[in-house]
XYZ file of C-alpha atoms in Angstrom:
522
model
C -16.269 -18.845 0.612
C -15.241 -15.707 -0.462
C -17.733 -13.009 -1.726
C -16.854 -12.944 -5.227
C -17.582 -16.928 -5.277
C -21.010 -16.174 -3.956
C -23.392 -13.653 -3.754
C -23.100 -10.293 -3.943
C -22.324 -8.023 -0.813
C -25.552 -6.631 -0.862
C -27.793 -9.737 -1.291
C -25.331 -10.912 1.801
C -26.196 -8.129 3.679
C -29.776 -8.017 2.990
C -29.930 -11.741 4.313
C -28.252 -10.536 7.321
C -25.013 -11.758 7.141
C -22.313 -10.000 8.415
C -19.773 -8.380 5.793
C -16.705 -6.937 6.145
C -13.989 -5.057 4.840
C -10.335 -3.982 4.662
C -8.910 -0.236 4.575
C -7.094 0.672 1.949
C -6.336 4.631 3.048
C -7.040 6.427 5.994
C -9.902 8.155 5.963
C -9.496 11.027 7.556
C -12.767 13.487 8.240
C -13.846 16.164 9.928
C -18.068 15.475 9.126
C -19.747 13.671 12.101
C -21.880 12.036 9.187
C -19.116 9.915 8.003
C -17.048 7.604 9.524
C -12.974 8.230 9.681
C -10.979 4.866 10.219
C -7.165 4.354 9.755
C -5.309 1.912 6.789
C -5.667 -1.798 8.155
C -8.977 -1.599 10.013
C -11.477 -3.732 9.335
C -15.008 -2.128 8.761
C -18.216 -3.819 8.885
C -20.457 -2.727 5.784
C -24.213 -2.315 6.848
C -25.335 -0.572 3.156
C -23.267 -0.827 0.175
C -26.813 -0.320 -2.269
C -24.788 3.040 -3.263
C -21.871 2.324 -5.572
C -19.215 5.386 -4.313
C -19.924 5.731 -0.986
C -20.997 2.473 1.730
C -22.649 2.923 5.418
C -20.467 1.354 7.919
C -19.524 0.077 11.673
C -16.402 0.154 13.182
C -16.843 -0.897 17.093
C -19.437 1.923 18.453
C -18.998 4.246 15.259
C -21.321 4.291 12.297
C -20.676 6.567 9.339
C -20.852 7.153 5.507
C -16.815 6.076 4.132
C -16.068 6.006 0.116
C -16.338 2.357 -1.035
C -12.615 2.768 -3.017
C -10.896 3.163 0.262
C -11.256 -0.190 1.371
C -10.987 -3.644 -0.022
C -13.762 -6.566 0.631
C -12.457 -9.343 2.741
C -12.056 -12.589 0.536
C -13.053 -15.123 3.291
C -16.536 -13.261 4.881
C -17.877 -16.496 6.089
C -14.993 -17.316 8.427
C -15.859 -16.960 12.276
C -13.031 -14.408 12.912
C -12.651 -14.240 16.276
C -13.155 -18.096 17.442
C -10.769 -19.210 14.326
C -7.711 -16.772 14.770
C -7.856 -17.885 19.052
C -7.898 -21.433 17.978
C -4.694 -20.618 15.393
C -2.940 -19.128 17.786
C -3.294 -21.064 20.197
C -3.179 -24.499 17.914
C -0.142 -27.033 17.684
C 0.440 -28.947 13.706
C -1.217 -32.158 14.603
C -4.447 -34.590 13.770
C -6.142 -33.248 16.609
C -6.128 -29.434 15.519
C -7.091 -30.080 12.212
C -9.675 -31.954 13.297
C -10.815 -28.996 15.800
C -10.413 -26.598 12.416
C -12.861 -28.722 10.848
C -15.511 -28.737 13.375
C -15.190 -24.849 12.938
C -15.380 -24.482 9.305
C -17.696 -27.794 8.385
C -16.913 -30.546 5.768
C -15.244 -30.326 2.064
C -11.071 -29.094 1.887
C -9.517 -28.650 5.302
C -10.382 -24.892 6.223
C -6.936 -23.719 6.332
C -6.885 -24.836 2.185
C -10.353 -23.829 1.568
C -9.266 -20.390 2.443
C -5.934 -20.463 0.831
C -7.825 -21.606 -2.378
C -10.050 -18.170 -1.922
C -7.131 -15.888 -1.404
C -5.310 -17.619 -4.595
C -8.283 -17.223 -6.768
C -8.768 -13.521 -5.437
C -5.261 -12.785 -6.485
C -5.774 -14.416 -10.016
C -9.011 -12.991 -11.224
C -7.918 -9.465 -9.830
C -4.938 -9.435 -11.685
C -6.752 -10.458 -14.593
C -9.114 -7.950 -14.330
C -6.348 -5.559 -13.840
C -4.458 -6.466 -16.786
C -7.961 -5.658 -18.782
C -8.030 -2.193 -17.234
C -4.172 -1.525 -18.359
C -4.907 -2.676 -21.714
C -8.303 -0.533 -22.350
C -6.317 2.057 -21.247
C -3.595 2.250 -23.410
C -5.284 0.750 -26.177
C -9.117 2.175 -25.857
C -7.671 5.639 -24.594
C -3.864 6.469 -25.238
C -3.552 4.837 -28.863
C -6.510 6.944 -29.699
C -4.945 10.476 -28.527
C -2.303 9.777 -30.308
C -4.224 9.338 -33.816
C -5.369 13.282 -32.715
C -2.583 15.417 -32.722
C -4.798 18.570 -33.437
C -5.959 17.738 -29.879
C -3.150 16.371 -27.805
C 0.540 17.275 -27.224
C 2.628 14.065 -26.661
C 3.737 16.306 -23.242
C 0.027 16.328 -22.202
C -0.563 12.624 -22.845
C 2.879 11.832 -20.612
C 1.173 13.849 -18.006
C -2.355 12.537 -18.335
C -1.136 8.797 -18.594
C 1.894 8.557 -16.525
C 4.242 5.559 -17.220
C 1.549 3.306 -17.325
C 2.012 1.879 -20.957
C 5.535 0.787 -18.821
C 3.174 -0.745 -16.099
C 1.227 -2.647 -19.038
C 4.127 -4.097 -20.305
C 5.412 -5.310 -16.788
C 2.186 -6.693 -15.563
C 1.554 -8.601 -18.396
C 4.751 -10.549 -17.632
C 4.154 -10.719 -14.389
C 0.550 -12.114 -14.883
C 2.530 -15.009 -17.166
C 4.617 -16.083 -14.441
C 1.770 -15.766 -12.275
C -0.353 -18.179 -14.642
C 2.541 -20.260 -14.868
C 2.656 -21.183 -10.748
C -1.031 -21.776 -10.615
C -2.195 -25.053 -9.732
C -6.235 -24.872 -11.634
C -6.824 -27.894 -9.758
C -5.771 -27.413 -6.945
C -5.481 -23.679 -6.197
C -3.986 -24.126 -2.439
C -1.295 -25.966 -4.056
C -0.134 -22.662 -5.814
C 3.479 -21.502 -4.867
C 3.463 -17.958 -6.436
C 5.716 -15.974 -3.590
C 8.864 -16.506 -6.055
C 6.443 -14.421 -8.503
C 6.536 -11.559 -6.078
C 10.452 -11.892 -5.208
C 11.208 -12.044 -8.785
C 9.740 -8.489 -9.845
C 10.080 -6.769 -6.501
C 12.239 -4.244 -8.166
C 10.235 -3.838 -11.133
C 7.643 -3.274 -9.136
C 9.157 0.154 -7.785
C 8.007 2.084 -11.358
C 4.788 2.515 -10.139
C 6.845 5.275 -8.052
C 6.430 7.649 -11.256
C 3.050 7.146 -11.723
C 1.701 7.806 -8.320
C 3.953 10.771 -7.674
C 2.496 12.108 -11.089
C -0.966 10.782 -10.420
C -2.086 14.791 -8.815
C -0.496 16.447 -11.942
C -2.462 13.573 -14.657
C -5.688 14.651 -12.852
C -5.212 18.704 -12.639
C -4.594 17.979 -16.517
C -7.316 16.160 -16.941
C -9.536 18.377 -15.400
C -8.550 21.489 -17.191
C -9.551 19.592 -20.415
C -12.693 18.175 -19.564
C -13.853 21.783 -19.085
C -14.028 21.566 -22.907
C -17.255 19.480 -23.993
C -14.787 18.078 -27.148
C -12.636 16.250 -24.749
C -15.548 15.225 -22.777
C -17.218 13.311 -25.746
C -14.186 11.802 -27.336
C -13.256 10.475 -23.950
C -16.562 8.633 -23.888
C -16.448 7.902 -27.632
C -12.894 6.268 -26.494
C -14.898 4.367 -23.944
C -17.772 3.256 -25.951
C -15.903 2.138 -29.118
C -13.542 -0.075 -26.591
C -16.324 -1.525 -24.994
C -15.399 -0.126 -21.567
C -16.986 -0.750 -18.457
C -19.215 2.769 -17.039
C -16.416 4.392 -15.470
C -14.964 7.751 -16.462
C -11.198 8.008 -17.373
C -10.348 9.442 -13.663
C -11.299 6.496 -12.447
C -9.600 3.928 -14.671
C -6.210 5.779 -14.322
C -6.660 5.779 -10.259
C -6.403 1.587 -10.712
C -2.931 1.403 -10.585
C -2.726 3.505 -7.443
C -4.916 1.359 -5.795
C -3.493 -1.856 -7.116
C 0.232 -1.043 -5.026
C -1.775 -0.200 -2.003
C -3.710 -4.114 -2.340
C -0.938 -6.800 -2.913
C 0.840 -6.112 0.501
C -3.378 -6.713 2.059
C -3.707 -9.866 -0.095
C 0.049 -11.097 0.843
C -0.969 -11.025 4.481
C -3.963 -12.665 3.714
C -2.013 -15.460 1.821
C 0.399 -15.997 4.632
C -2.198 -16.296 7.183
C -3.404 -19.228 5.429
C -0.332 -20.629 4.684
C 0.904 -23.677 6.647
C 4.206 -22.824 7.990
C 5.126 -26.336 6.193
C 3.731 -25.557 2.951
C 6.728 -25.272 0.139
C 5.221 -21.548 -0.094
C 5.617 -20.384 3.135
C 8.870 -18.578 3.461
C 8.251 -17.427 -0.715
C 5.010 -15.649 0.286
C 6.542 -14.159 3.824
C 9.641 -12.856 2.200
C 7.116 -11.269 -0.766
C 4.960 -9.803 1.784
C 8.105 -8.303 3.445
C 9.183 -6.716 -0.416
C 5.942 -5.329 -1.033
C 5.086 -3.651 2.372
C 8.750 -1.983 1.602
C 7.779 -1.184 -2.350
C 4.260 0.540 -0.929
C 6.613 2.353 2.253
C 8.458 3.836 -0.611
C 6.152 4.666 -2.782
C 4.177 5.757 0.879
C 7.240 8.075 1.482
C 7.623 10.129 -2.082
C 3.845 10.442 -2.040
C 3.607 11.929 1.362
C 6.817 14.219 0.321
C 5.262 15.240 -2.610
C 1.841 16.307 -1.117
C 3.819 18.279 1.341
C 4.864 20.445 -1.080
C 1.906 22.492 -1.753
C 1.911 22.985 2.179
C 5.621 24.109 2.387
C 4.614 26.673 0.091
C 1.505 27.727 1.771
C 3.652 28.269 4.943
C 5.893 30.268 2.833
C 3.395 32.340 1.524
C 2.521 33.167 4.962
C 5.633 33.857 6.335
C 6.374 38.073 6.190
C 9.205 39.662 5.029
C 10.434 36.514 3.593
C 13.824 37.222 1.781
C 16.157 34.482 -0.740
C 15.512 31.947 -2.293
C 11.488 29.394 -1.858
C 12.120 27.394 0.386
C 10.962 24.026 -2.280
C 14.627 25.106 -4.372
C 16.829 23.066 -2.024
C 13.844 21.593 0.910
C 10.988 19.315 0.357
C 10.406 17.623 3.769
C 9.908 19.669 7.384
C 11.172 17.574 9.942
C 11.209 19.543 12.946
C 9.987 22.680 14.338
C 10.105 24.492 17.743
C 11.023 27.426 19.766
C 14.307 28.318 21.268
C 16.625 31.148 22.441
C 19.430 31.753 19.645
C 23.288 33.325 20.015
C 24.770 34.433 17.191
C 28.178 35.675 17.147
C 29.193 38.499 16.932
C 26.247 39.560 19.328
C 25.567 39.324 22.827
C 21.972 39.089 23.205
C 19.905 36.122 23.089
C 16.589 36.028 20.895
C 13.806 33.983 20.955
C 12.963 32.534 17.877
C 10.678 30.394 15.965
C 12.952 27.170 14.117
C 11.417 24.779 11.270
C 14.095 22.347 10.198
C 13.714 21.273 6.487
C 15.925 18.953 4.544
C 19.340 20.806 3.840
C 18.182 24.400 5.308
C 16.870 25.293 8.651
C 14.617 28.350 8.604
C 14.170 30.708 11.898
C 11.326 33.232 12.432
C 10.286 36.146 15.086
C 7.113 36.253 16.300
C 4.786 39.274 16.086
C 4.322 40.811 19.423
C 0.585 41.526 19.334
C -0.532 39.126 16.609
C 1.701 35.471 18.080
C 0.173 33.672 15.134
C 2.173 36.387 12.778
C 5.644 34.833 11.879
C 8.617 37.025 10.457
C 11.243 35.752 8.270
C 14.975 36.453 10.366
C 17.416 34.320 8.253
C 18.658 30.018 7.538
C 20.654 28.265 8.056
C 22.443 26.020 5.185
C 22.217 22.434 7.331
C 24.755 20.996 4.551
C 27.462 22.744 5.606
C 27.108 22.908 9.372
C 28.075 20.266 12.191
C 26.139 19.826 15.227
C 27.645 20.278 18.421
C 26.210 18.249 21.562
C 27.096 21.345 24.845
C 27.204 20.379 28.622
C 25.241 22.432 30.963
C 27.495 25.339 32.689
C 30.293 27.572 30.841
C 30.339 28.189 27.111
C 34.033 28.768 26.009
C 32.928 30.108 22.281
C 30.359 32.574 23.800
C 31.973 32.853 27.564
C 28.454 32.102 29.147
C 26.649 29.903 31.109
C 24.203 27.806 29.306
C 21.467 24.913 29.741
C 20.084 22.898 27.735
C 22.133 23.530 24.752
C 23.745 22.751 21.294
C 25.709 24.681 19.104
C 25.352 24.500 15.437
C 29.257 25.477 13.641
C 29.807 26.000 10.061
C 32.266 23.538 8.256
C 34.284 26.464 7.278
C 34.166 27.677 10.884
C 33.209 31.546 9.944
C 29.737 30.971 11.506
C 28.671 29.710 15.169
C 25.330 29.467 16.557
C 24.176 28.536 19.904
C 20.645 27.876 20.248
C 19.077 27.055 24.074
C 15.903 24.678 24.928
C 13.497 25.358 27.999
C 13.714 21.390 28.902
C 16.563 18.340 28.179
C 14.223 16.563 26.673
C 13.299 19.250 24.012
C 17.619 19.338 23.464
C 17.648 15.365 22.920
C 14.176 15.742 20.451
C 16.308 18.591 18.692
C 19.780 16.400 18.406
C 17.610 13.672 17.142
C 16.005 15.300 14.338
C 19.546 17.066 13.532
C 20.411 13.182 13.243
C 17.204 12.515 11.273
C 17.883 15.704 8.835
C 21.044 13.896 7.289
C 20.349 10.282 7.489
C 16.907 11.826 4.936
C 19.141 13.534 2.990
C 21.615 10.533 2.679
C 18.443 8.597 1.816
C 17.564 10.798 -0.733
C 20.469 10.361 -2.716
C 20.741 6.753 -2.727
C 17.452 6.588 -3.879
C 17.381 9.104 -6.594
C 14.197 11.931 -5.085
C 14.223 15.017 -5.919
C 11.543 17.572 -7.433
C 10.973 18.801 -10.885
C 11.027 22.227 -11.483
C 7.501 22.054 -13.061
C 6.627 20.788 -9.221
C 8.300 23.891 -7.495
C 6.742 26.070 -9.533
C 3.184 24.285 -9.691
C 3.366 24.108 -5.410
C 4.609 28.368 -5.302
C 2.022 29.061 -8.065
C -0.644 27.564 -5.835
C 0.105 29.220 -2.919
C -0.133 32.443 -4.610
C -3.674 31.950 -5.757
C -4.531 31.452 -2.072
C -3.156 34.706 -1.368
C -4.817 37.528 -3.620
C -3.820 40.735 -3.266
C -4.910 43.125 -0.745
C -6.654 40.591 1.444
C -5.261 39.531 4.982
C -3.095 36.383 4.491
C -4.941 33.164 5.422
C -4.341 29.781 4.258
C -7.011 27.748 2.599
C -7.851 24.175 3.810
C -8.002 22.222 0.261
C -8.433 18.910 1.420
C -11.966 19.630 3.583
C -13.513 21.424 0.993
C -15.208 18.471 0.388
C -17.149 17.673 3.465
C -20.496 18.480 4.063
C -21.962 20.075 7.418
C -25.447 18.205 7.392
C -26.821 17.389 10.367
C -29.165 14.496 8.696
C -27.441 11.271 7.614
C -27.505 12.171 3.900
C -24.306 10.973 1.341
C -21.899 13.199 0.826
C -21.412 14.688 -2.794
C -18.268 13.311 -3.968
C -15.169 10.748 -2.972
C -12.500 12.673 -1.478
C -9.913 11.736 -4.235
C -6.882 14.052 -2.227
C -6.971 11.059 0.504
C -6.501 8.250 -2.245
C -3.405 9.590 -3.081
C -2.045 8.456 0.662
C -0.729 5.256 0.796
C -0.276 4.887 3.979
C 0.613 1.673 5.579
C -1.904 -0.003 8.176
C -1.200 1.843 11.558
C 1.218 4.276 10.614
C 0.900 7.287 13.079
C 0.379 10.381 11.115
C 2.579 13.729 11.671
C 1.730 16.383 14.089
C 4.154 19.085 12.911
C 1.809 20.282 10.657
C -1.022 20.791 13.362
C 1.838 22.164 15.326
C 2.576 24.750 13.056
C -0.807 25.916 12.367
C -0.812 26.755 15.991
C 2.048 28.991 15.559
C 2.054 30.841 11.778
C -1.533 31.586 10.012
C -0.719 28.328 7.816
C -4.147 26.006 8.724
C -4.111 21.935 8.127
């Protein structure tokens, strides 16, 4: 029985039952009062009285977590533990589904009693979604248009995304959705074609979560204006919407990208490997985890911006062009000795290897967290050269651990030395890595705006007032609280929403890297 069918999560947990739920995000915090988890765990909720934020357990670790980041489980009365041993280790046969029945008790087989849940999950949410979408663009966005005196058709793109686009496509989705349903019997359902169909057209939710941070700085600079504040919620009222503010109706179709790959997995799990669905819902599950890893990938890129800025802005005597007009991803960073021709010394120097450019710093000699701008190197026209320990012919020395980096047009040579092999090989890899990304970015179209660059150097500016000592903010742990008593926290941490990472994925450590190095803090 899944929760919606029942009662609600807090009459089950009053009654004592167990509940639990999916992540949607990592939640990532730094306040011992709340309770950080990773996307793909599975949470048990102990209070959910509180709409926004939920108490929860995750093995020995109880915490406040925001209730958007995760996603109730459909089937909360299934014995977890005993019934996933007993699939596992279960052959297709009378006997099992016999043993499956003693598990789950009488009525549909339990395999097709959860099926039916999961299928009636994905129905009424996309239902429900489709009546989001459609107060949107009809209760807000037709509106704002009728009040030019208020709105610039510039500032309603940016507010609202592509999202009349994501209207239009769900709707037909939803139809061929409806169309596959089985009323009677739900379990009977084949709607993985559905998925395969539209896993393309699924890909223009791209836009709109890459211009989901701009929609809500925009939004937020207008709402400082008690106008826009009451004909937002005259929009709201005369459409009959449910109590949530605008914010939260346009974060839906972020977290609608981030779900279907969660109920997929679900589906296929209670698929019988001979059901006529089986390989439809496996491939779909396969096409949406790589949709959301796409989408995953620009977001992450794009949030990195405002960093690679930040580290810019903290860089001295930085001379040429930002960094964010040809770079948009670090890669790599690490120290090593560098030979230049025409000289003869070697100098130790500080590299960060960006998309296209490589950037190399000197360290202060008092102050080792001060980082000077020396030079770059343009990684599109330069070929990496693999050296073997002993006798250098370019440079007529002996060298270890080394590579040599040689302009196409042959004019400039580099040789830059490691203190280990394996610190070479990491080096040679990410060389590797630079141009496959660059390769990758092509083929698939990403780039930044201008508006971005200049947004992202703009930022880092404010952070930097003149006259004070340079120091880099931390902007996404403003947020947290430092109360010792188990109190809820003020507001939901929208930054993380905006991460859509995929269950398990490791997260980066160059940033915490370079915070060791440069005065740029995580």
């Amino acid at each position: 029985m899944g929760v919606q069918h029942g009662r609600s999560r807090t009459q089950l947990i009053s009654d004592g039952s167990v509940v639990y739920a999916e992540a949607l995000w990592d939640h990532v915090t730094m306040d011992d009062q709340e309770l950080g988890f990773k996307a793909g765990d599975v949470i048990e909720v102990v209070d959910a009285t509180n709409k926004e934020w939920w108490w929860g357990r995750i093995v020995d670790s109880e915490g406040w977590f925001p209730a958007s980041f995760v996603r109730l489980r459909v089937n909360q009365d299934e014995p977890m533990e005993e019934y996933l041993a007993h699939l596992e280790g279960a052959q297709a046969g009378e006997e099992n589904r016999a043993g499956l029945g003693l598990l789950l008790g009488p009525g549909l087989p339990c395999k097709e009693q959860m099926r039916t849940n999961v299928i009636n999950e994905i129905m009424s949410t996309e239902r429900d979604y489709i009546k989001h979408l459609k107060d949107i663009c009809e209760g807000y966005i037709k509106q704002c248009r009728k009040r030019t005196d208020m709105f610039t058709e510039e500032q309603l793109r940016t507010i609202f995304g592509n999202i009349e686009d994501i209207y239009r496509f769900q709707r037909k989705f939803l139809k061929g959705l409806e169309k596959k349903f089985n009323k009677e019997q739900p379990h009977v359902s084949e709607i993985g074609c559905c998925f395969l169909e539209h896993q393309t057209d699924f890909q223009i939710y791209s836009e709109y979560c890459n211009n989901h941070p701009n929609a809500c700085m925009q939004l937020s600079k207008v709402m400082k204006v008690n106008k826009y504040v009451f004909f937002f919620e005259a929009c709201r009222l005369l459409q009959k919407m449910i109590d949530i503010s605008l914010d939260g109706f346009l974060l839906t179709p972020v977290q609608k990208i981030c779900k279907y790959p969660l109920q997929l997995a679900e589906l296929l799990k209670y698929t019988n490997p001979q059901h006529r669905d089986y390989k439809d819902v496996e491939a779909a599950l396969n096409a949406m985890k790589n949709v959301a890893r796409l989408i995953n990938e620009r977001k992450r890129r794009l949030e990195n911006i405002d960093k690679i800025a930040q580290w810019q802005s903290a860089i001295e005597d930085w001379e040429g062009d930002d960094i964010l007009s040809r770079s948009s991803d670090l890669l790599f960073s690490g120290e090593l000795s560098k030979l230049s021709q025409p000289q003869a010394k070697s100098q130790q120097r500080m590299f960060f290897l960006f998309d296209h450019q490589m950037v190399y710093c000197k360290k202060d000699l008092l102050r080792r967290d001060m980082l000077y701008y020396k030079g770059r190197m343009d990684m599109d026209h330069m070929e990496v050269i693999d050296v073997e320990d002993g006798k250098e012919k370019d440079f007529n020395i002996s060298v270890k651990n080394a590579l040599k980096l040689r302009s196409l047009a042959g004019d400039e040579v580099h040789l830059l030395c490691a203190k280990k092999p394996e610190q070479k090989q990491r080096w040679l890899r990410a060389f590797g890595d630079e141009r496959t990304q660059v390769q990758h970015d092509q083929e698939t179209g990403f780039s930044l705006t201008e508006v971005q660059k200049k947004q992202a150097m703009l930022n880092a500016c404010k952070s930097h007032p003149a006259g004070k000592p340079k120091a880099v903010t931390r902007p996404y742990y403003d947020f947290l609280l430092r109360q010792k008593h188990p109190s809820l926290p003020t507001a939901v941490p929208q930054q993380q929403v905006f991460m859509l990472a995929e269950p398990k994925r490791k997260t980066s450590t160059f940033w915490h890297n370079i915070g060791r190095l440069t005065p740029f803090k995580k």
